[in-house]
């Protein structure tokens, strides 16, 4: 396992990290005991960064993760959670007000059985008025940082342009990290175009969804996936090519996503301890760059085709 600092935060984190969205049954139903074991396995495997959100499973992911964290020494991991996206009884809600953001931080700490959040993020800022993020949400979180309730402040979004806009319109040092998903993987490496910018601002980069939410998998894309059909077809052909080479596309995708040392860490999510072990074993092996180039040629003009967040 390699370790990289997130920007200038002092947090030196594992190149592959644990995303806890699956603990909320976001992708399919999970067994709570198995999910807790997946967290233990991740930490035992050298992953020291865990990311979650009250939105995942409408508070369920934080609740299940909290049960696991009770039995893990606090100095073994850095914890990241979020404010802004929520939900209840199957209905998604958004609230980026300062009041709700502060309430959410304390609620998350209670669910997670901790008294300090290492990194607090504004979740999926594209659903908000970006001016509100700059003028209300972030200042509220900075105040919590100054009080020592949280360690660092970040923002997350699918759209890289939104992340840049908020950083450009916020006082220097407000935003310490960004979390972006589906933009540094085999079928989309747009995040690389923004690394110079983020580094120039001293901002750390967290990548997520190395399998592009299932596009890069032998199981195939889930029915809810928002990707356009031509991209789905291209990724299916790439998967078949890898399978014919006896090199699972999941393995290649994981290896590719952790290959750039300018990206502090890549988050992947699972509630299965065996999947944790499998993915760690993937990144311990050298990547086949020839196969990477073949896959990207197959994806062709569908490379970096994106979609709207949902």
Coordinates of C-alpha atoms in Angstrom, one line a residue:
X1 CA 0.0 0.0 0.0
X2 CA 1.3 3.4 -0.9
X3 CA 0.4 6.6 1.1
X4 CA 0.0 10.2 -0.1
X5 CA -0.8 13.4 1.7
X6 CA -4.2 15.0 0.9
X7 CA -3.0 18.5 -0.2
X8 CA -1.5 20.3 2.8
X9 CA -3.7 18.7 5.4
X10 CA -1.0 16.5 7.0
X11 CA -3.3 13.5 6.5
X12 CA -1.2 10.8 4.8
X13 CA -3.7 8.3 3.4
X14 CA -3.6 5.0 1.7
X15 CA -3.8 5.1 -2.1
X16 CA -6.9 2.8 -2.0
X17 CA -9.5 3.8 0.6
X18 CA -12.8 2.6 1.9
X19 CA -16.0 4.2 0.7
X20 CA -18.8 3.3 3.1
X21 CA -21.7 4.0 0.7
X22 CA -22.3 0.2 0.3
X23 CA -23.0 -0.1 4.1
X24 CA -26.2 1.8 3.4
X25 CA -27.4 -0.7 0.9
X26 CA -27.0 2.0 -1.9
X27 CA -26.2 -0.6 -4.5
X28 CA -28.0 -3.7 -3.2
X29 CA -29.1 -5.1 0.2
X30 CA -26.3 -5.8 2.6
X31 CA -25.9 -7.9 5.7
X32 CA -24.9 -5.6 8.5
X33 CA -22.5 -8.0 10.2
X34 CA -20.7 -8.6 6.9
X35 CA -20.5 -4.9 6.2
X36 CA -18.9 -4.3 9.6
X37 CA -16.4 -7.1 8.9
X38 CA -15.6 -5.3 5.6
X39 CA -14.6 -2.2 7.5
X40 CA -12.4 -4.2 9.9
X41 CA -10.7 -5.9 6.9
X42 CA -10.1 -2.6 5.1
X43 CA -8.3 -1.2 8.2
X44 CA -6.3 -4.4 8.7
X45 CA -5.3 -4.2 5.0
X46 CA -3.7 -0.8 5.5
X47 CA -6.5 1.5 4.4
X48 CA -6.6 4.4 6.8
X49 CA -9.1 6.7 5.2
X50 CA -12.9 6.0 5.4
X51 CA -15.5 8.2 3.6
X52 CA -19.2 8.2 4.3
X53 CA -22.2 10.5 4.1
X54 CA -25.6 10.9 5.9
X55 CA -27.1 10.6 2.4
X56 CA -25.9 7.0 1.9
X57 CA -28.8 4.7 2.7
X58 CA -30.5 7.7 4.3
X59 CA -28.3 7.6 7.5
X60 CA -27.9 3.8 7.4
X61 CA -24.3 3.8 6.2
X62 CA -23.2 6.1 9.0
X63 CA -25.1 4.1 11.5
X64 CA -23.5 0.8 10.4
X65 CA -20.1 2.3 10.1
X66 CA -20.4 3.7 13.6
X67 CA -20.9 0.2 14.9
X68 CA -17.7 -0.9 13.3
X69 CA -15.7 2.2 14.5
X70 CA -16.6 1.5 18.1
X71 CA -14.1 -1.4 17.9
X72 CA -11.3 0.3 16.0
X73 CA -8.7 2.5 17.7
X74 CA -9.3 6.1 16.6
X75 CA -5.6 6.6 15.6
X76 CA -6.0 3.8 12.9
X77 CA -8.1 5.9 10.5
X78 CA -9.0 9.3 9.1
X79 CA -12.8 9.8 8.7
X80 CA -14.5 11.9 6.1
X81 CA -18.3 12.6 6.0
X82 CA -20.5 15.2 4.4
X83 CA -23.3 17.8 4.7
X84 CA -25.9 19.0 2.3
X85 CA -27.6 15.8 1.0
X86 CA -29.9 13.8 3.1
X87 CA -33.1 11.6 2.9
X88 CA -35.8 9.9 4.8
X89 CA -38.3 7.2 3.9
X90 CA -36.9 6.8 0.4
X91 CA -37.2 10.6 -0.3
X92 CA -34.0 12.5 -1.1
X93 CA -33.6 16.0 0.4
X94 CA -31.0 18.8 0.1
X95 CA -30.3 21.5 2.6
X96 CA -27.1 23.6 2.3
X97 CA -28.0 26.1 4.9
X98 CA -25.4 27.0 7.6
X99 CA -27.8 25.9 10.4
X100 CA -28.4 22.5 8.9
X101 CA -24.8 21.9 8.0
X102 CA -23.7 22.5 11.6
X103 CA -26.5 20.3 13.0
X104 CA -25.6 17.6 10.5
X105 CA -22.0 17.5 11.7
X106 CA -23.0 16.8 15.3
X107 CA -25.6 14.3 14.2
X108 CA -23.0 12.4 12.1
X109 CA -20.6 12.3 15.1
X110 CA -23.3 10.7 17.2
X111 CA -24.2 8.1 14.6
X112 CA -20.5 7.4 14.0
X113 CA -19.6 7.1 17.7
X114 CA -16.8 9.6 17.3
X115 CA -16.1 13.1 18.7
X116 CA -14.0 14.5 15.9
X117 CA -14.3 14.5 12.1
X118 CA -11.1 14.6 10.2
X119 CA -12.6 15.9 6.9
X120 CA -16.0 17.4 6.5
X121 CA -17.3 17.9 2.9
X122 CA -20.1 19.8 1.3
X123 CA -21.8 17.0 -0.7
X124 CA -22.5 17.2 -4.4
X125 CA -22.5 21.0 -4.7
X126 CA -24.1 20.9 -8.2
X127 CA -27.5 20.5 -6.4
X128 CA -27.0 23.7 -4.5
X129 CA -26.8 27.4 -5.3
X130 CA -23.0 27.7 -5.6
X131 CA -23.2 31.2 -4.1
X132 CA -24.8 29.7 -1.0
X133 CA -22.0 27.2 -0.8
X134 CA -19.4 30.0 -0.9
X135 CA -21.2 32.5 1.4
X136 CA -23.0 30.2 3.9
X137 CA -22.1 26.5 3.9
X138 CA -18.4 26.7 3.8
X139 CA -18.0 29.6 6.3
X140 CA -20.1 27.5 8.8
X141 CA -17.8 24.5 8.3
X142 CA -14.7 26.8 8.6
X143 CA -16.0 28.0 11.9
X144 CA -16.3 24.4 13.1
X145 CA -12.7 23.9 11.9
X146 CA -11.6 26.9 13.9
X147 CA -13.4 25.4 17.0
X148 CA -11.6 22.1 16.5
X149 CA -14.8 20.1 15.9
X150 CA -13.6 19.1 12.5
X151 CA -10.0 19.0 11.1
X152 CA -10.4 20.0 7.5
X153 CA -12.9 21.2 5.0
X154 CA -13.6 19.9 1.4
X155 CA -16.2 19.9 -1.3
X156 CA -17.4 17.1 -3.6
X157 CA -19.1 17.0 -7.0
X158 CA -19.3 15.1 -10.2
X159 CA -18.8 18.3 -12.2
X160 CA -15.1 19.4 -12.0
X161 CA -16.1 22.9 -13.2
X162 CA -18.3 23.5 -10.2
X163 CA -15.4 22.5 -7.9
X164 CA -13.2 25.1 -9.6
X165 CA -15.8 27.8 -9.4
X166 CA -16.3 27.4 -5.7
X167 CA -12.6 27.4 -5.0
X168 CA -12.1 30.5 -7.2
X169 CA -14.8 32.4 -5.3
X170 CA -13.7 31.3 -1.8
X171 CA -11.0 32.8 0.4
X172 CA -7.7 31.0 0.1
X173 CA -7.4 28.1 2.5
X174 CA -11.2 27.6 2.8
X175 CA -11.3 24.5 0.7
X176 CA -8.5 22.0 1.5
X177 CA -9.6 19.0 -0.6
X178 CA -11.9 18.0 -3.4
X179 CA -13.6 14.7 -4.0
X180 CA -14.5 13.9 -7.5
X181 CA -15.9 10.6 -8.9
X182 CA -16.0 8.8 -12.3
X183 CA -13.4 11.2 -13.7
X184 CA -10.2 9.2 -13.1
X185 CA -10.9 5.7 -14.4
X186 CA -10.3 3.7 -17.6
X187 CA -13.1 5.4 -19.5
X188 CA -12.7 8.9 -18.2
X189 CA -9.5 10.7 -17.0
X190 CA -10.8 14.2 -17.2
X191 CA -9.7 14.8 -13.6
X192 CA -6.0 14.8 -14.8
X193 CA -6.7 18.0 -16.7
X194 CA -7.5 19.8 -13.4
X195 CA -4.6 18.5 -11.3
X196 CA -2.3 21.5 -12.1
X197 CA -5.1 23.8 -11.0
X198 CA -5.8 22.0 -7.7
X199 CA -2.1 21.7 -6.9
X200 CA -1.6 25.4 -7.6
X201 CA -4.2 26.1 -4.8
X202 CA -2.6 23.6 -2.4
X203 CA -5.8 21.5 -2.6
X204 CA -5.7 17.7 -2.2
X205 CA -7.5 15.4 -4.6
X206 CA -9.6 12.4 -3.7
X207 CA -10.8 10.2 -6.5
X208 CA -13.8 7.8 -6.3
X209 CA -15.6 5.1 -8.2
X210 CA -12.8 3.4 -10.1
X211 CA -15.3 1.1 -11.7
X212 CA -17.3 4.1 -12.9
X213 CA -20.4 3.0 -10.9
X214 CA -20.3 -0.5 -12.5
X215 CA -19.5 0.5 -16.1
X216 CA -16.1 -1.2 -15.8
X217 CA -17.2 -4.6 -14.5
X218 CA -17.9 -8.1 -15.6
X219 CA -21.3 -8.0 -13.8
X220 CA -22.3 -5.2 -16.1
X221 CA -23.9 -1.9 -15.7
X222 CA -26.8 -1.6 -13.2
X223 CA -30.2 -0.6 -14.7
X224 CA -30.1 2.7 -12.9
X225 CA -26.8 3.8 -14.4
X226 CA -27.1 7.2 -16.1
X227 CA -24.4 6.6 -18.7
X228 CA -25.5 7.0 -22.4
X229 CA -25.9 3.7 -24.3
X230 CA -22.9 4.2 -26.6
X231 CA -20.6 4.5 -23.6
X232 CA -22.2 1.4 -22.0
X233 CA -21.6 -0.5 -25.2
X234 CA -18.0 0.6 -25.5
X235 CA -17.3 -0.4 -21.9
X236 CA -18.9 -3.8 -22.4
X237 CA -16.6 -4.4 -25.4
X238 CA -13.6 -3.3 -23.3
X239 CA -14.7 -5.7 -20.6
X240 CA -15.0 -8.6 -23.1
X241 CA -11.5 -7.8 -24.4
X242 CA -10.0 -8.0 -20.9
X243 CA -11.9 -11.2 -20.2
X244 CA -10.5 -12.7 -23.3
X245 CA -7.0 -11.8 -22.0
X246 CA -7.8 -13.4 -18.6
X247 CA -7.4 -10.1 -16.9
X248 CA -10.6 -8.9 -15.2
X249 CA -11.4 -5.3 -16.1
X250 CA -12.1 -4.7 -12.4
X251 CA -8.4 -5.4 -11.7
X252 CA -7.2 -3.2 -14.5
X253 CA -9.6 -0.4 -13.4
X254 CA -8.4 -0.5 -9.8
X255 CA -4.8 -0.5 -10.8
X256 CA -5.3 2.4 -13.2
X257 CA -7.1 4.5 -10.6
X258 CA -4.4 4.3 -8.0
X259 CA -1.5 4.7 -10.5
X260 CA -1.3 8.5 -10.3
X261 CA 0.6 9.7 -7.3
X262 CA -0.8 13.2 -7.7
X263 CA -4.1 11.8 -6.6
X264 CA -4.0 11.2 -2.8
X265 CA -6.4 8.3 -2.7
X266 CA -9.1 6.4 -4.6
X267 CA -12.3 5.4 -2.8
X268 CA -14.0 2.1 -3.6
X269 CA -17.1 0.8 -1.9
X270 CA -18.1 -2.7 -0.8
X271 CA -19.8 -4.4 2.1
X272 CA -18.1 -7.6 1.4
X273 CA -14.7 -8.4 3.2
X274 CA -13.7 -10.7 0.4
X275 CA -14.0 -7.9 -2.1
X276 CA -11.8 -5.7 0.1
X277 CA -9.0 -8.4 0.1
X278 CA -9.4 -8.9 -3.7
X279 CA -9.0 -5.2 -4.5
X280 CA -6.0 -4.9 -2.2
X281 CA -4.4 -7.8 -4.0
X282 CA -5.2 -6.2 -7.4
X283 CA -3.3 -3.0 -6.6
X284 CA -0.3 -4.9 -5.2
X285 CA 0.4 -6.3 -8.7
X286 CA 2.0 -4.3 -11.5
X287 CA -0.4 -2.8 -14.0
X288 CA -0.4 -4.0 -17.7
X289 CA -0.1 -0.6 -19.5
X290 CA -0.4 -2.2 -22.9
X291 CA -3.8 -3.5 -21.9
X292 CA -4.8 -0.1 -20.6
X293 CA -4.0 1.5 -24.0
X294 CA -5.9 -1.3 -25.8
X295 CA -9.0 -0.7 -23.5
X296 CA -8.9 3.0 -24.1
X297 CA -8.7 2.5 -27.9
X298 CA -11.8 0.3 -27.7
X299 CA -13.6 2.9 -25.7
X300 CA -12.4 5.4 -28.3
X301 CA -14.6 8.5 -28.8
X302 CA -16.7 7.5 -25.8
X303 CA -13.7 8.4 -23.6
X304 CA -14.6 11.2 -21.2
X305 CA -18.3 11.1 -22.1
X306 CA -20.1 12.0 -18.8
X307 CA -23.6 12.4 -17.6
X308 CA -25.6 14.5 -15.2
X309 CA -25.5 13.6 -11.5
X310 CA -28.7 12.2 -9.9

